Amino acid sequence: MRITMIGSGYVGLVSGVCFADFGHDVICVDKDLSKIEALREGRIPIYEPGLEQLVAENTSTGRLSFSTDVGESVRSADVVFIAVGTPSRRGDGHADLSYVYAAAREIATYVEGFTVIVTKSTVPVGTGDEVERIMRETNPAADVAVVSNPEFLREGAAIEDFKRPDRIVVGLNDDRARETMTEVYRPLYLNQAPLVFTTRRTSELIKYAANAFLAMKITFINEIADLCERVDANVQDVSRGIGLDGRIGSKFLYAGPGYGGSCFPKDTLALAKTAQDYDAPMRLIETTISINDNRKRAMGRKVISAVGGDIRGKKIAILGLTFKPNTDDMRDSPAIAVIQTLQDNGAQVVGYDPEGMENARKVIENIEYASGPYEAAAGADALVIVTEWNQFRALDFSRLKQSMRAPILVDLRNIYRSDEVRKHGFTYTGIGTNLYQETTGARDSLLNI
């Protein structure tokens, strides 16, 4: 298949590269000339494990190319994917669809012969109808079928998710597109990935419903964590205990500082706004959004409490700035609100992240950046783990204690056991456990199930 990907951001680039790796001929298009030139030279504008190697392999075979020429790229395509941004619109929180609609108009201008137009961007219900209307208005002679094919990629594991998906959702109102989309994903047949065909509007809603449910699940366990701290229970044991129930499952039941990133914040907000427009308000999602927003600053207050209630003039070291490990994405990262809360209360903040510091400099002001975790901790009054990068999972606490002003660890991801940290003379504060005592009997019994 000849595939053109309009938009070479995170979704467009990963999807395009993986399609090329399947054996399709793929052109990734973007209007940002500097981005296209960088990709042609093998320089990847985002951090995603394994992506750089796949780009190099598929450009060398000629299956993958990069262009700023929309017209030429569209004219030669069997399938054109729209993978442009849909950020939250300023003022009302609705998804900003201006980039999607602009892409539709431009594609309609150049399309030749029967072409399947696929919306890969995350869009509200009814967007495909408007894309089709725009294309027919722009070019009444265009022979197109407009399809919804939402992505379900986790940053940091996107290539694995694309090649071994839980499901592939395709929403269409024109049966001519079924054969084409089946051929696009034929290489995944060996993995027995279910190809779910549905209507276009249903497909659009599936994406939002999935992200909203996962965001709600995260928020639920975070609230359980708060209760655990009040009643002397352990949230990790609660999470494990309920996660063993097949109806619930263990994924996304890890207490922490709240969700962030490019998807959950904007998608939950867009779904809530869409539901309001259709007089079917989603109170659970609206509450989830509010709780998550408040939680991030609450984590900053948790740090202040762990240090003794007064952090003015004190140095706080932050490990992990991105919203999750294995990405350089700072969008809506909990670290931003945590750091702002600490700064508002007079702290001096030093931060370190394996991949995110360049992007962090664009959104976080007045902090010092260190070259590693031990450099960040030197002279600090507290060390705070915000993002659970693997390199933070086996810190040398004897070395840390020697260099820190005060041996205080605030673990907002529960990657350490409190007894392991305290034996090195540290004061330990985690999420969803009693601040001064942690029992292990329940955990041991669950591990033996």
GROMACS .gro file of C-alpha atoms in nm:
model
  449
    1MET     CA    1   0.000   0.000   0.000
    2ARG     CA    2   0.107   0.359  -0.066
    3ILE     CA    3   0.047   0.549   0.257
    4THR     CA    4   0.081   0.919   0.326
    5MET     CA    5   0.091   1.042   0.685
    6ILE     CA    6  -0.008   1.408   0.727
    7GLY     CA    7   0.165   1.522   1.044
    8SER     CA    8   0.501   1.390   1.165
    9GLY     CA    9   0.456   1.443   1.536
   10TYR     CA   10   0.447   1.164   1.790
   11VAL     CA   11   0.151   0.968   1.650
   12GLY     CA   12   0.222   1.036   1.283
   13LEU     CA   13   0.590   0.952   1.301
   14VAL     CA   14   0.554   0.633   1.506
   15SER     CA   15   0.261   0.512   1.295
   16GLY     CA   16   0.432   0.595   0.966
   17VAL     CA   17   0.757   0.426   1.063
   18CYS     CA   18   0.577   0.112   1.180
   19PHE     CA   19   0.368   0.093   0.862
   20ALA     CA   20   0.692   0.117   0.662
   21ASP     CA   21   0.841  -0.158   0.876
   22PHE     CA   22   0.541  -0.374   0.779
   23GLY     CA   23   0.643  -0.333   0.414
   24HIS     CA   24   0.418  -0.047   0.300
   25ASP     CA   25   0.555   0.254   0.112
   26VAL     CA   26   0.516   0.551   0.346
   27ILE     CA   27   0.565   0.926   0.312
   28CYS     CA   28   0.555   1.127   0.635
   29VAL     CA   29   0.458   1.488   0.564
   30ASP     CA   30   0.503   1.794   0.781
   31LYS     CA   31   0.506   2.167   0.711
   32ASP     CA   32   0.793   2.219   0.954
   33LEU     CA   33   1.092   2.215   0.717
   34SER     CA   34   1.346   2.190   1.001
   35LYS     CA   35   1.171   1.878   1.133
   36ILE     CA   36   1.167   1.713   0.790
   37GLU     CA   37   1.533   1.796   0.729
   38ALA     CA   38   1.624   1.651   1.069
   39LEU     CA   39   1.432   1.330   0.995
   40ARG     CA   40   1.602   1.296   0.658
   41GLU     CA   41   1.936   1.317   0.841
   42GLY     CA   42   1.827   1.055   1.092
   43ARG     CA   43   1.777   1.299   1.381
   44ILE     CA   44   1.454   1.217   1.568
   45PRO     CA   45   1.263   1.514   1.718
   46ILE     CA   46   1.111   1.304   1.998
   47TYR     CA   47   1.248   1.042   2.234
   48GLU     CA   48   1.088   0.700   2.191
   49PRO     CA   49   1.286   0.380   2.254
   50GLY     CA   50   1.367   0.198   1.929
   51LEU     CA   51   1.234   0.468   1.698
   52GLU     CA   52   1.568   0.599   1.573
   53GLN     CA   53   1.677   0.252   1.462
   54LEU     CA   54   1.348   0.186   1.279
   55VAL     CA   55   1.371   0.518   1.097
   56ALA     CA   56   1.724   0.439   0.982
   57GLU     CA   57   1.637   0.088   0.867
   58ASN     CA   58   1.330   0.186   0.668
   59THR     CA   59   1.472   0.498   0.506
   60SER     CA   60   1.769   0.291   0.388
   61THR     CA   61   1.534   0.045   0.214
   62GLY     CA   62   1.338   0.328   0.050
   63ARG     CA   63   1.007   0.232   0.213
   64LEU     CA   64   1.006   0.546   0.430
   65SER     CA   65   1.056   0.903   0.317
   66PHE     CA   66   0.986   1.253   0.449
   67SER     CA   67   0.843   1.552   0.265
   68THR     CA   68   0.690   1.898   0.299
   69ASP     CA   69   0.506   1.858  -0.035
   70VAL     CA   70   0.145   1.774   0.053
   71GLY     CA   71   0.025   1.773  -0.307
   72GLU     CA   72   0.270   1.523  -0.448
   73SER     CA   73   0.243   1.301  -0.142
   74VAL     CA   74  -0.137   1.289  -0.152
   75ARG     CA   75  -0.170   1.234  -0.527
   76SER     CA   76   0.031   0.913  -0.512
   77ALA     CA   77  -0.142   0.765  -0.206
   78ASP     CA   78  -0.392   0.484  -0.163
   79VAL     CA   79  -0.449   0.586   0.198
   80VAL     CA   80  -0.396   0.927   0.360
   81PHE     CA   81  -0.378   0.944   0.739
   82ILE     CA   82  -0.447   1.268   0.923
   83ALA     CA   83  -0.227   1.270   1.234
   84VAL     CA   84  -0.212   1.634   1.339
   85GLY     CA   85  -0.250   1.782   1.685
   86THR     CA   86  -0.585   1.831   1.860
   87PRO     CA   87  -0.488   2.033   2.170
   88SER     CA   88  -0.739   2.170   2.417
   89ARG     CA   89  -0.886   2.492   2.283
   90ARG     CA   90  -0.816   2.799   2.490
   91GLY     CA   91  -1.112   2.934   2.677
   92ASP     CA   92  -1.354   2.642   2.673
   93GLY     CA   93  -1.151   2.318   2.684
   94HIS     CA   94  -1.298   2.169   2.364
   95ALA     CA   95  -1.059   1.991   2.128
   96ASP     CA   96  -0.908   2.235   1.878
   97LEU     CA   97  -0.987   2.077   1.541
   98SER     CA   98  -0.850   2.357   1.324
   99TYR     CA   99  -0.544   2.152   1.220
  100VAL     CA  100  -0.760   1.852   1.128
  101TYR     CA  101  -0.996   2.060   0.917
  102ALA     CA  102  -0.711   2.248   0.748
  103ALA     CA  103  -0.552   1.914   0.657
  104ALA     CA  104  -0.884   1.790   0.515
  105ARG     CA  105  -0.916   2.094   0.289
  106GLU     CA  106  -0.562   2.060   0.160
  107ILE     CA  107  -0.592   1.685   0.100
  108ALA     CA  108  -0.917   1.736  -0.093
  109THR     CA  109  -0.740   1.978  -0.324
  110TYR     CA  110  -0.486   1.720  -0.439
  111VAL     CA  111  -0.651   1.378  -0.406
  112GLU     CA  112  -0.675   1.172  -0.726
  113GLY     CA  113  -0.873   0.850  -0.778
  114PHE     CA  114  -1.039   0.656  -0.499
  115THR     CA  115  -0.857   0.731  -0.174
  116VAL     CA  116  -0.926   0.635   0.185
  117ILE     CA  117  -0.886   0.929   0.424
  118VAL     CA  118  -0.816   0.812   0.779
  119THR     CA  119  -0.842   1.027   1.089
  120LYS     CA  120  -0.568   0.904   1.323
  121SER     CA  121  -0.580   1.211   1.545
  122THR     CA  122  -0.791   1.186   1.858
  123VAL     CA  123  -1.112   1.372   1.773
  124PRO     CA  124  -1.460   1.417   1.924
  125VAL     CA  125  -1.768   1.235   1.799
  126GLY     CA  126  -1.885   1.375   1.467
  127THR     CA  127  -1.546   1.500   1.347
  128GLY     CA  128  -1.537   1.246   1.062
  129ASP     CA  129  -1.871   1.378   0.937
  130GLU     CA  130  -1.729   1.730   0.924
  131VAL     CA  131  -1.407   1.612   0.758
  132GLU     CA  132  -1.613   1.445   0.486
  133ARG     CA  133  -1.832   1.755   0.443
  134ILE     CA  134  -1.526   1.980   0.412
  135MET     CA  135  -1.362   1.754   0.155
  136ARG     CA  136  -1.675   1.732  -0.062
  137GLU     CA  137  -1.725   2.106  -0.038
  138THR     CA  138  -1.362   2.173  -0.132
  139ASN     CA  139  -1.357   1.922  -0.417
  140PRO     CA  140  -1.700   1.782  -0.518
  141ALA     CA  141  -1.529   1.543  -0.760
  142ALA     CA  142  -1.311   1.384  -0.492
  143ASP     CA  143  -1.370   1.009  -0.464
  144VAL     CA  144  -1.295   0.947  -0.098
  145ALA     CA  145  -1.405   0.735   0.196
  146VAL     CA  146  -1.346   0.896   0.535
  147VAL     CA  147  -1.251   0.652   0.812
  148SER     CA  148  -1.181   0.678   1.186
  149ASN     CA  149  -0.884   0.474   1.310
  150PRO     CA  150  -0.785   0.594   1.658
  151GLU     CA  151  -0.442   0.523   1.802
  152PHE     CA  152  -0.381   0.351   2.135
  153LEU     CA  153  -0.010   0.417   2.180
  154ARG     CA  154   0.159   0.452   2.518
  155GLU     CA  155   0.452   0.688   2.513
  156GLY     CA  156   0.765   0.491   2.592
  157ALA     CA  157   0.614   0.170   2.453
  158ALA     CA  158   0.458   0.298   2.130
  159ILE     CA  159   0.636   0.068   1.885
  160GLU     CA  160   0.542  -0.241   2.083
  161ASP     CA  161   0.183  -0.114   2.112
  162PHE     CA  162   0.159  -0.053   1.738
  163LYS     CA  163   0.301  -0.390   1.638
  164ARG     CA  164   0.122  -0.594   1.905
  165PRO     CA  165  -0.201  -0.406   1.970
  166ASP     CA  166  -0.483  -0.518   2.196
  167ARG     CA  167  -0.720  -0.423   1.916
  168ILE     CA  168  -0.740  -0.218   1.595
  169VAL     CA  169  -1.054  -0.006   1.576
  170VAL     CA  170  -1.178   0.106   1.234
  171GLY     CA  171  -1.491   0.317   1.201
  172LEU     CA  172  -1.640   0.356   0.855
  173ASN     CA  173  -1.962   0.455   0.683
  174ASP     CA  174  -1.843   0.350   0.335
  175ASP     CA  175  -1.787  -0.023   0.289
  176ARG     CA  176  -1.538   0.042   0.009
  177ALA     CA  177  -1.285   0.134   0.278
  178ARG     CA  178  -1.312  -0.201   0.457
  179GLU     CA  179  -1.096  -0.389   0.208
  180THR     CA  180  -0.835  -0.113   0.202
  181MET     CA  181  -0.805  -0.090   0.581
  182THR     CA  182  -0.791  -0.469   0.608
  183GLU     CA  183  -0.495  -0.466   0.370
  184VAL     CA  184  -0.324  -0.185   0.562
  185TYR     CA  185  -0.325  -0.395   0.879
  186ARG     CA  186  -0.282  -0.736   0.714
  187PRO     CA  187   0.077  -0.771   0.846
  188LEU     CA  188  -0.067  -0.793   1.198
  189TYR     CA  189  -0.271  -1.104   1.119
  190LEU     CA  190   0.014  -1.324   1.243
  191ASN     CA  191  -0.020  -1.161   1.586
  192GLN     CA  192  -0.395  -1.225   1.575
  193ALA     CA  193  -0.472  -0.864   1.662
  194PRO     CA  194  -0.851  -0.823   1.652
  195LEU     CA  195  -0.966  -0.586   1.379
  196VAL     CA  196  -1.285  -0.423   1.510
  197PHE     CA  197  -1.504  -0.262   1.243
  198THR     CA  198  -1.776  -0.026   1.361
  199THR     CA  199  -1.942   0.299   1.258
  200ARG     CA  200  -1.732   0.611   1.235
  201ARG     CA  201  -1.894   0.787   1.530
  202THR     CA  202  -1.867   0.479   1.749
  203SER     CA  203  -1.496   0.451   1.668
  204GLU     CA  204  -1.440   0.814   1.765
  205LEU     CA  205  -1.612   0.759   2.099
  206ILE     CA  206  -1.419   0.437   2.174
  207LYS     CA  207  -1.092   0.630   2.192
  208TYR     CA  208  -1.224   0.891   2.433
  209ALA     CA  209  -1.406   0.635   2.646
  210ALA     CA  210  -1.091   0.423   2.680
  211ASN     CA  211  -0.871   0.713   2.791
  212ALA     CA  212  -1.136   0.850   3.026
  213PHE     CA  213  -1.181   0.512   3.194
  214LEU     CA  214  -0.807   0.470   3.247
  215ALA     CA  215  -0.778   0.823   3.386
  216MET     CA  216  -1.065   0.747   3.621
  217LYS     CA  217  -0.893   0.425   3.734
  218ILE     CA  218  -0.573   0.615   3.817
  219THR     CA  219  -0.769   0.877   4.007
  220PHE     CA  220  -0.960   0.612   4.199
  221ILE     CA  221  -0.647   0.446   4.335
  222ASN     CA  222  -0.500   0.787   4.420
  223GLU     CA  223  -0.804   0.862   4.636
  224ILE     CA  224  -0.776   0.518   4.796
  225ALA     CA  225  -0.411   0.606   4.870
  226ASP     CA  226  -0.519   0.917   5.057
  227LEU     CA  227  -0.759   0.709   5.265
  228CYS     CA  228  -0.488   0.450   5.333
  229GLU     CA  229  -0.272   0.718   5.489
  230ARG     CA  230  -0.553   0.813   5.728
  231VAL     CA  231  -0.647   0.460   5.836
  232ASP     CA  232  -0.299   0.304   5.854
  233ALA     CA  233  -0.341   0.080   5.549
  234ASN     CA  234  -0.108   0.020   5.253
  235VAL     CA  235  -0.227   0.121   4.906
  236GLN     CA  236   0.013  -0.114   4.729
  237ASP     CA  237  -0.142  -0.409   4.905
  238VAL     CA  238  -0.493  -0.274   4.838
  239SER     CA  239  -0.404  -0.231   4.470
  240ARG     CA  240  -0.265  -0.582   4.446
  241GLY     CA  241  -0.560  -0.726   4.633
  242ILE     CA  242  -0.824  -0.572   4.408
  243GLY     CA  243  -0.614  -0.608   4.092
  244LEU     CA  244  -0.616  -0.986   4.126
  245ASP     CA  245  -0.989  -0.967   4.054
  246GLY     CA  246  -1.016  -1.035   3.682
  247ARG     CA  247  -1.305  -0.793   3.653
  248ILE     CA  248  -1.080  -0.510   3.773
  249GLY     CA  249  -0.726  -0.598   3.661
  250SER     CA  250  -0.397  -0.464   3.792
  251LYS     CA  251  -0.308  -0.212   3.522
  252PHE     CA  252  -0.333   0.160   3.602
  253LEU     CA  253  -0.377   0.086   3.972
  254TYR     CA  254  -0.050   0.243   4.085
  255ALA     CA  255  -0.089   0.538   4.319
  256GLY     CA  256   0.115   0.845   4.235
  257PRO     CA  257   0.113   1.221   4.181
  258GLY     CA  258  -0.163   1.220   3.917
  259TYR     CA  259  -0.180   1.161   3.544
  260GLY     CA  260  -0.030   1.389   3.280
  261GLY     CA  261   0.097   1.370   2.923
  262SER     CA  262  -0.046   1.449   2.583
  263CYS     CA  263  -0.360   1.232   2.602
  264PHE     CA  264  -0.541   1.191   2.932
  265PRO     CA  265  -0.567   1.560   3.033
  266LYS     CA  266  -0.695   1.688   2.700
  267ASP     CA  267  -0.905   1.381   2.613
  268THR     CA  268  -1.093   1.371   2.944
  269LEU     CA  269  -1.164   1.742   2.914
  270ALA     CA  270  -1.278   1.711   2.551
  271LEU     CA  271  -1.507   1.419   2.637
  272ALA     CA  272  -1.662   1.612   2.925
  273LYS     CA  273  -1.723   1.913   2.699
  274THR     CA  274  -1.872   1.697   2.423
  275ALA     CA  275  -2.103   1.528   2.672
  276GLN     CA  276  -2.221   1.866   2.799
  277ASP     CA  277  -2.296   1.978   2.444
  278TYR     CA  278  -2.518   1.673   2.395
  279ASP     CA  279  -2.694   1.719   2.733
  280ALA     CA  280  -2.544   1.395   2.864
  281PRO     CA  281  -2.299   1.525   3.125
  282MET     CA  282  -2.036   1.281   3.252
  283ARG     CA  283  -2.008   1.365   3.620
  284LEU     CA  284  -1.754   1.092   3.693
  285ILE     CA  285  -1.516   1.231   3.431
  286GLU     CA  286  -1.571   1.591   3.538
  287THR     CA  287  -1.484   1.492   3.895
  288THR     CA  288  -1.182   1.293   3.777
  289ILE     CA  289  -1.046   1.603   3.604
  290SER     CA  290  -1.091   1.816   3.913
  291ILE     CA  291  -0.934   1.562   4.150
  292ASN     CA  292  -0.632   1.514   3.924
  293ASP     CA  293  -0.573   1.887   3.887
  294ASN     CA  294  -0.579   1.935   4.264
  295ARG     CA  295  -0.363   1.632   4.334
  296LYS     CA  296  -0.052   1.766   4.165
  297ARG     CA  297  -0.018   2.064   4.397
  298ALA     CA  298  -0.117   1.841   4.688
  299MET     CA  299   0.196   1.639   4.615
  300GLY     CA  300   0.399   1.958   4.652
  301ARG     CA  301   0.237   2.013   4.991
  302LYS     CA  302   0.322   1.653   5.080
  303VAL     CA  303   0.688   1.730   5.020
  304ILE     CA  304   0.666   2.042   5.237
  305SER     CA  305   0.512   1.839   5.520
  306ALA     CA  306   0.783   1.573   5.492
  307VAL     CA  307   1.052   1.838   5.530
  308GLY     CA  308   0.890   1.978   5.843
  309GLY     CA  309   0.640   2.233   5.716
  310ASP     CA  310   0.879   2.515   5.626
  311ILE     CA  311   1.094   2.493   5.312
  312ARG     CA  312   1.184   2.860   5.266
  313GLY     CA  313   1.547   2.878   5.162
  314LYS     CA  314   1.582   2.500   5.155
  315LYS     CA  315   1.711   2.299   4.860
  316ILE     CA  316   1.478   2.032   4.721
  317ALA     CA  317   1.610   1.786   4.461
  318ILE     CA  318   1.359   1.651   4.207
  319LEU     CA  319   1.430   1.326   4.023
  320GLY     CA  320   1.216   1.285   3.712
  321LEU     CA  321   1.056   1.573   3.526
  322THR     CA  322   0.868   1.408   3.239
  323PHE     CA  323   0.513   1.286   3.296
  324LYS     CA  324   0.630   0.923   3.271
  325PRO     CA  325   0.956   0.736   3.204
  326ASN     CA  326   1.097   0.657   2.858
  327THR     CA  327   0.977   0.982   2.704
  328ASP     CA  328   1.090   1.344   2.686
  329ASP     CA  329   0.731   1.469   2.701
  330MET     CA  330   0.667   1.741   2.960
  331ARG     CA  331   0.304   1.808   2.871
  332ASP     CA  332   0.096   1.834   3.190
  333SER     CA  333   0.368   1.658   3.386
  334PRO     CA  334   0.294   1.640   3.760
  335ALA     CA  335   0.651   1.762   3.818
  336ILE     CA  336   0.553   2.107   3.691
  337ALA     CA  337   0.289   2.165   3.959
  338VAL     CA  338   0.501   2.002   4.230
  339ILE     CA  339   0.794   2.233   4.152
  340GLN     CA  340   0.573   2.542   4.130
  341THR     CA  341   0.424   2.461   4.472
  342LEU     CA  342   0.771   2.425   4.622
  343GLN     CA  343   0.886   2.751   4.463
  344ASP     CA  344   0.574   2.932   4.583
  345ASN     CA  345   0.677   2.834   4.935
  346GLY     CA  346   1.031   2.963   4.896
  347ALA     CA  347   1.229   2.651   4.809
  348GLN     CA  348   1.531   2.635   4.584
  349VAL     CA  349   1.470   2.351   4.337
  350VAL     CA  350   1.723   2.145   4.144
  351GLY     CA  351   1.601   1.889   3.893
  352TYR     CA  352   1.730   1.598   3.690
  353ASP     CA  353   1.570   1.386   3.419
  354PRO     CA  354   1.743   1.139   3.183
  355GLU     CA  355   1.566   1.269   2.869
  356GLY     CA  356   1.335   1.559   2.955
  357MET     CA  357   1.555   1.848   3.066
  358GLU     CA  358   1.565   2.023   2.729
  359ASN     CA  359   1.185   2.032   2.715
  360ALA     CA  360   1.163   2.108   3.088
  361ARG     CA  361   1.359   2.430   3.034
  362LYS     CA  362   1.076   2.551   2.811
  363VAL     CA  363   0.807   2.515   3.078
  364ILE     CA  364   0.976   2.535   3.420
  365GLU     CA  365   1.155   2.852   3.525
  366ASN     CA  366   1.403   2.940   3.799
  367ILE     CA  367   1.533   2.594   3.875
  368GLU     CA  368   1.881   2.449   3.851
  369TYR     CA  369   1.943   2.142   3.635
  370ALA     CA  370   2.185   1.872   3.746
  371SER     CA  371   2.386   1.622   3.542
  372GLY     CA  372   2.270   1.320   3.741
  373PRO     CA  373   2.077   1.207   4.048
  374TYR     CA  374   2.369   1.234   4.288
  375GLU     CA  375   2.464   1.579   4.161
  376ALA     CA  376   2.103   1.689   4.214
  377ALA     CA  377   2.099   1.552   4.570
  378ALA     CA  378   2.424   1.717   4.680
  379GLY     CA  379   2.346   1.958   4.965
  380ALA     CA  380   1.971   1.896   4.938
  381ASP     CA  381   1.730   1.907   5.230
  382ALA     CA  382   1.509   1.647   5.061
  383LEU     CA  383   1.512   1.419   4.757
  384VAL     CA  384   1.182   1.374   4.572
  385ILE     CA  385   1.115   1.102   4.313
  386VAL     CA  386   0.843   1.225   4.078
  387THR     CA  387   0.898   1.004   3.770
  388GLU     CA  388   0.995   0.637   3.803
  389TRP     CA  389   1.285   0.613   3.558
  390ASN     CA  390   1.471   0.283   3.592
  391GLN     CA  391   1.797   0.454   3.685
  392PHE     CA  392   1.632   0.582   4.003
  393ARG     CA  393   1.533   0.232   4.124
  394ALA     CA  394   1.870   0.134   4.273
  395LEU     CA  395   2.012   0.452   4.425
  396ASP     CA  396   2.312   0.430   4.657
  397PHE     CA  397   2.161   0.563   4.980
  398SER     CA  398   2.489   0.559   5.168
  399ARG     CA  399   2.636   0.790   4.906
  400LEU     CA  400   2.323   1.007   4.909
  401LYS     CA  401   2.327   1.043   5.286
  402GLN     CA  402   2.687   1.162   5.282
  403SER     CA  403   2.613   1.437   5.031
  404MET     CA  404   2.266   1.555   5.138
  405ARG     CA  405   2.208   1.817   5.406
  406ALA     CA  406   1.916   1.615   5.543
  407PRO     CA  407   1.841   1.246   5.464
  408ILE     CA  408   1.479   1.279   5.357
  409LEU     CA  409   1.326   1.084   5.068
  410VAL     CA  410   0.979   1.156   4.933
  411ASP     CA  411   0.888   0.875   4.694
  412LEU     CA  412   0.584   0.982   4.491
  413ARG     CA  413   0.592   0.658   4.289
  414ASN     CA  414   0.644   0.403   4.568
  415ILE     CA  415   0.942   0.246   4.395
  416TYR     CA  416   1.116   0.179   4.728
  417ARG     CA  417   1.017  -0.011   5.040
  418SER     CA  418   1.024   0.216   5.340
  419ASP     CA  419   1.218  -0.030   5.559
  420GLU     CA  420   1.493  -0.056   5.296
  421VAL     CA  421   1.536   0.321   5.289
  422ARG     CA  422   1.506   0.377   5.663
  423LYS     CA  423   1.782   0.131   5.746
  424HIS     CA  424   2.020   0.379   5.577
  425GLY     CA  425   1.910   0.649   5.819
  426PHE     CA  426   1.661   0.820   5.588
  427THR     CA  427   1.318   0.954   5.669
  428TYR     CA  428   1.085   0.802   5.411
  429THR     CA  429   0.750   0.929   5.282
  430GLY     CA  430   0.560   0.734   5.019
  431ILE     CA  431   0.211   0.740   4.872
  432GLY     CA  432  -0.073   0.564   5.048
  433THR     CA  433   0.122   0.431   5.344
  434ASN     CA  434   0.145   0.542   5.706
  435LEU     CA  435   0.415   0.807   5.725
  436TYR     CA  436   0.593   0.652   6.021
  437GLN     CA  437   0.522   0.282   6.008
  438GLU     CA  438   0.468   0.029   5.731
  439THR     CA  439   0.351  -0.322   5.795
  440THR     CA  440   0.466  -0.598   5.561
  441GLY     CA  441   0.264  -0.901   5.666
  442ALA     CA  442  -0.023  -0.837   5.426
  443ARG     CA  443   0.217  -0.781   5.139
  444ASP     CA  444   0.401  -1.105   5.211
  445SER     CA  445   0.078  -1.304   5.221
  446LEU     CA  446  -0.036  -1.157   4.890
  447LEU     CA  447   0.294  -1.238   4.724
  448ASN     CA  448   0.242  -1.602   4.820
  449ILE     CA  449  -0.095  -1.630   4.645
   0.00000   0.00000   0.00000
